[in-house]
Amino acid sequence: MLKQFKKRGFGYLFWKVRKYAGYRIRGYYYLLFKFSNAKGLKVGGKVKVRRDNQANFTFGNSITLQNKVLLHCYTVGESHLKPLIKIGDYSNIKSGVIIKALSGSVEIGRNVAIGHNSEIIAENAGIKIGDNCRIAAEAFIITNNHNYNDPNKLIREQGRSHSEVVLGNDIWVGRRSIILPNVTIGDGAVIAAGSIVTKDVAPYSIVGGNPAKLIKIRGKE
């Protein structure tokens, strides 16, 4: 920061101070009125929280919600599942991320980074992301899918299925990857950029492609 100040002058210093102060002030507002169980929360501009009286937010300490993050947490249809969004300590939710718990749950572990413009949508099922995961920009994780088995009925009339998605610890999900319902990804796995994951991924596997297939096991030649 000192090098940048010497190069750019007081304008740069003013911008940094204003940005930091804005994150802190918005953080205090959200602590007072929305997330009373969190400490050290930093909140960017234009963050939106939409919830109903069934919603449950559980936030750890020192979480960052960057600009234009959108959190939806509410009940849909006739489901009896209570919506939940849980984010662990030191996690960083980057700009433009959308997290929706629609009669479902999104549970994010400690020290997780979720990249810009990613979407995590849990409807009538749960999404669990373990500790120390890195999810790159524009990733997409979802729990529901259309049913289409009957060719004699319109797809829109066949309803949807809902299944849990589980990511273990220390996983790296590459940019623009898609993780579909009923998938479990083991600890230490790597998902190559642009992959579509339709089946379980074993621990420490590197997978890629559409659909994602095994490339190699980490640590083995």
XYZ file of C-alpha atoms in Angstrom:
221
model
C 0.000 0.000 0.000
C 2.865 2.421 0.796
C 4.374 1.922 -2.655
C 1.006 2.588 -4.274
C 0.577 5.737 -2.151
C 3.942 7.102 -3.249
C 3.053 6.361 -6.871
C -0.548 7.612 -6.913
C -0.649 10.220 -4.142
C -3.417 11.284 -1.780
C -6.218 10.320 -4.155
C -5.289 6.672 -3.795
C -5.045 6.978 0.009
C -8.462 8.632 0.186
C -9.992 5.890 -1.965
C -8.540 3.130 0.232
C -9.698 4.772 3.451
C -13.186 5.358 2.075
C -13.443 1.770 0.858
C -12.291 0.319 4.188
C -14.558 2.628 6.181
C -17.523 1.731 3.972
C -17.000 -1.986 4.532
C -16.795 -1.426 8.295
C -19.812 0.875 8.559
C -22.019 -1.428 6.483
C -20.727 -4.335 8.554
C -21.897 -2.668 11.768
C -25.300 -1.979 10.207
C -25.761 -5.627 9.216
C -24.614 -6.766 12.645
C -27.199 -4.545 14.319
C -30.160 -5.285 12.088
C -29.594 -8.562 10.239
C -26.803 -10.837 11.526
C -26.467 -10.256 15.253
C -24.475 -13.483 15.784
C -21.451 -12.404 13.669
C -18.300 -10.504 14.651
C -15.929 -8.557 12.420
C -18.305 -8.680 9.464
C -17.261 -6.649 6.384
C -19.973 -5.739 3.890
C -19.547 -4.177 0.437
C -21.945 -1.908 -1.398
C -25.353 -2.970 -2.720
C -25.457 -6.219 -0.740
C -29.039 -7.494 -0.600
C -30.591 -9.863 1.926
C -34.044 -11.293 1.285
C -35.644 -13.470 3.928
C -38.907 -14.547 5.492
C -39.751 -15.236 9.120
C -38.562 -18.857 8.779
C -35.082 -17.896 7.600
C -32.034 -18.792 9.661
C -28.657 -17.110 9.166
C -25.620 -18.377 11.068
C -22.440 -16.388 10.489
C -18.987 -16.964 11.937
C -16.355 -14.324 12.627
C -14.473 -12.076 10.188
C -16.606 -12.837 7.131
C -16.477 -10.609 4.052
C -19.469 -10.020 1.772
C -18.188 -8.045 -1.196
C -20.164 -5.737 -3.478
C -23.537 -6.831 -4.868
C -23.720 -10.145 -2.998
C -27.292 -11.441 -2.906
C -28.540 -13.723 -0.115
C -32.008 -15.288 -0.485
C -33.309 -17.334 2.433
C -36.979 -18.195 2.481
C -39.596 -20.932 2.247
C -41.053 -21.964 -1.105
C -44.152 -24.018 -1.877
C -45.479 -26.310 0.819
C -42.087 -27.503 2.027
C -41.594 -27.990 5.753
C -37.835 -27.474 5.519
C -36.595 -24.294 7.155
C -34.202 -22.295 4.962
C -30.669 -21.875 6.304
C -27.558 -20.000 5.190
C -24.494 -20.735 7.304
C -21.053 -19.229 6.625
C -17.949 -20.149 8.638
C -15.161 -17.983 10.038
C -12.886 -15.995 7.688
C -14.818 -16.868 4.541
C -14.867 -14.425 1.637
C -17.945 -14.154 -0.578
C -16.843 -12.119 -3.584
C -18.669 -9.579 -5.718
C -21.866 -10.608 -7.477
C -22.233 -13.983 -5.764
C -25.800 -15.266 -5.413
C -26.632 -17.670 -2.596
C -30.195 -18.980 -2.385
C -31.624 -21.263 0.292
C -35.178 -21.944 -0.873
C -36.593 -24.344 1.688
C -33.075 -25.747 1.667
C -29.736 -25.098 3.301
C -26.385 -23.700 2.209
C -23.619 -24.484 4.707
C -20.198 -23.000 3.952
C -17.191 -23.933 6.077
C -14.271 -21.927 7.449
C -11.817 -20.008 5.275
C -13.751 -20.564 2.045
C -13.510 -18.240 -0.967
C -16.369 -18.106 -3.456
C -15.437 -16.321 -6.678
C -17.129 -13.459 -8.471
C -20.616 -14.031 -9.928
C -20.900 -17.621 -8.749
C -24.355 -19.033 -7.933
C -25.185 -21.505 -5.175
C -28.835 -22.548 -5.184
C -30.238 -25.007 -2.651
C -33.918 -25.766 -3.189
C -35.612 -28.393 -1.031
C -32.218 -29.971 -0.316
C -28.840 -29.003 1.095
C -25.476 -27.828 -0.211
C -22.501 -28.365 2.087
C -19.075 -26.880 1.376
C -16.224 -27.902 3.667
C -13.348 -25.879 5.099
C -10.575 -24.224 3.049
C -12.299 -24.631 -0.315
C -11.620 -22.369 -3.274
C -14.461 -21.877 -5.737
C -13.478 -19.793 -8.758
C -15.544 -17.164 -10.548
C -18.859 -17.998 -12.239
C -19.175 -21.464 -10.764
C -22.693 -22.903 -10.455
C -23.894 -25.380 -7.815
C -27.530 -26.501 -7.668
C -29.687 -29.126 -5.938
C -32.651 -29.388 -8.309
C -33.193 -30.664 -11.834
C -36.109 -31.129 -14.219
C -37.667 -34.560 -14.645
C -37.962 -35.579 -18.297
C -38.354 -39.384 -18.458
C -41.865 -39.420 -19.938
C -41.694 -38.385 -23.631
C -45.487 -38.175 -23.737
C -45.655 -35.301 -21.276
C -44.287 -31.809 -21.466
C -41.091 -31.433 -19.465
C -42.605 -28.527 -17.554
C -45.411 -30.839 -16.372
C -43.108 -33.536 -14.970
C -41.915 -31.645 -11.945
C -38.411 -31.476 -10.531
C -36.188 -33.640 -8.366
C -34.033 -32.388 -5.508
C -30.829 -33.938 -4.158
C -28.035 -32.900 -1.818
C -24.614 -31.678 -2.975
C -21.591 -32.163 -0.698
C -18.098 -30.735 -1.141
C -15.414 -31.911 1.279
C -12.460 -29.924 2.584
C -9.640 -28.275 0.602
C -11.351 -28.506 -2.793
C -10.565 -26.273 -5.765
C -13.418 -25.726 -8.216
C -12.248 -24.089 -11.459
C -13.838 -21.143 -13.209
C -17.279 -21.675 -14.791
C -17.609 -25.210 -13.492
C -21.077 -26.642 -12.860
C -21.869 -29.107 -10.069
C -25.210 -30.849 -10.486
C -27.494 -32.479 -7.875
C -26.709 -35.718 -6.039
C -22.941 -35.223 -6.216
C -20.340 -35.682 -3.478
C -16.808 -34.372 -4.035
C -14.123 -35.805 -1.763
C -11.455 -33.924 0.178
C -8.597 -32.416 -1.809
C -10.224 -32.830 -5.226
C -9.618 -30.434 -8.126
C -12.337 -29.629 -10.674
C -10.878 -28.251 -13.916
C -12.271 -25.012 -15.326
C -15.452 -25.372 -17.368
C -16.254 -28.876 -16.102
C -19.755 -30.258 -15.571
C -19.771 -32.620 -12.603
C -22.588 -35.173 -12.771
C -21.162 -37.977 -10.585
C -19.230 -38.359 -7.342
C -15.560 -37.381 -7.333
C -13.114 -39.399 -5.220
C -10.778 -37.629 -2.761
C -7.643 -36.038 -4.307
C -8.886 -36.668 -7.832
C -8.386 -34.188 -10.653
C -11.364 -34.260 -13.008
C -12.384 -32.253 -16.053
C -14.616 -32.130 -19.102
C -18.294 -32.481 -19.926
C -19.201 -34.680 -18.227
C -16.245 -34.507 -15.846
C -13.956 -37.540 -15.957
C -10.873 -38.553 -14.037
C -7.620 -37.031 -15.299
C -5.285 -38.171 -12.546
C -4.908 -38.588 -8.785
C -2.989 -35.876 -6.968
C 0.438 -37.001 -5.835
C 0.597 -39.889 -8.317
C 2.447 -39.740 -11.639
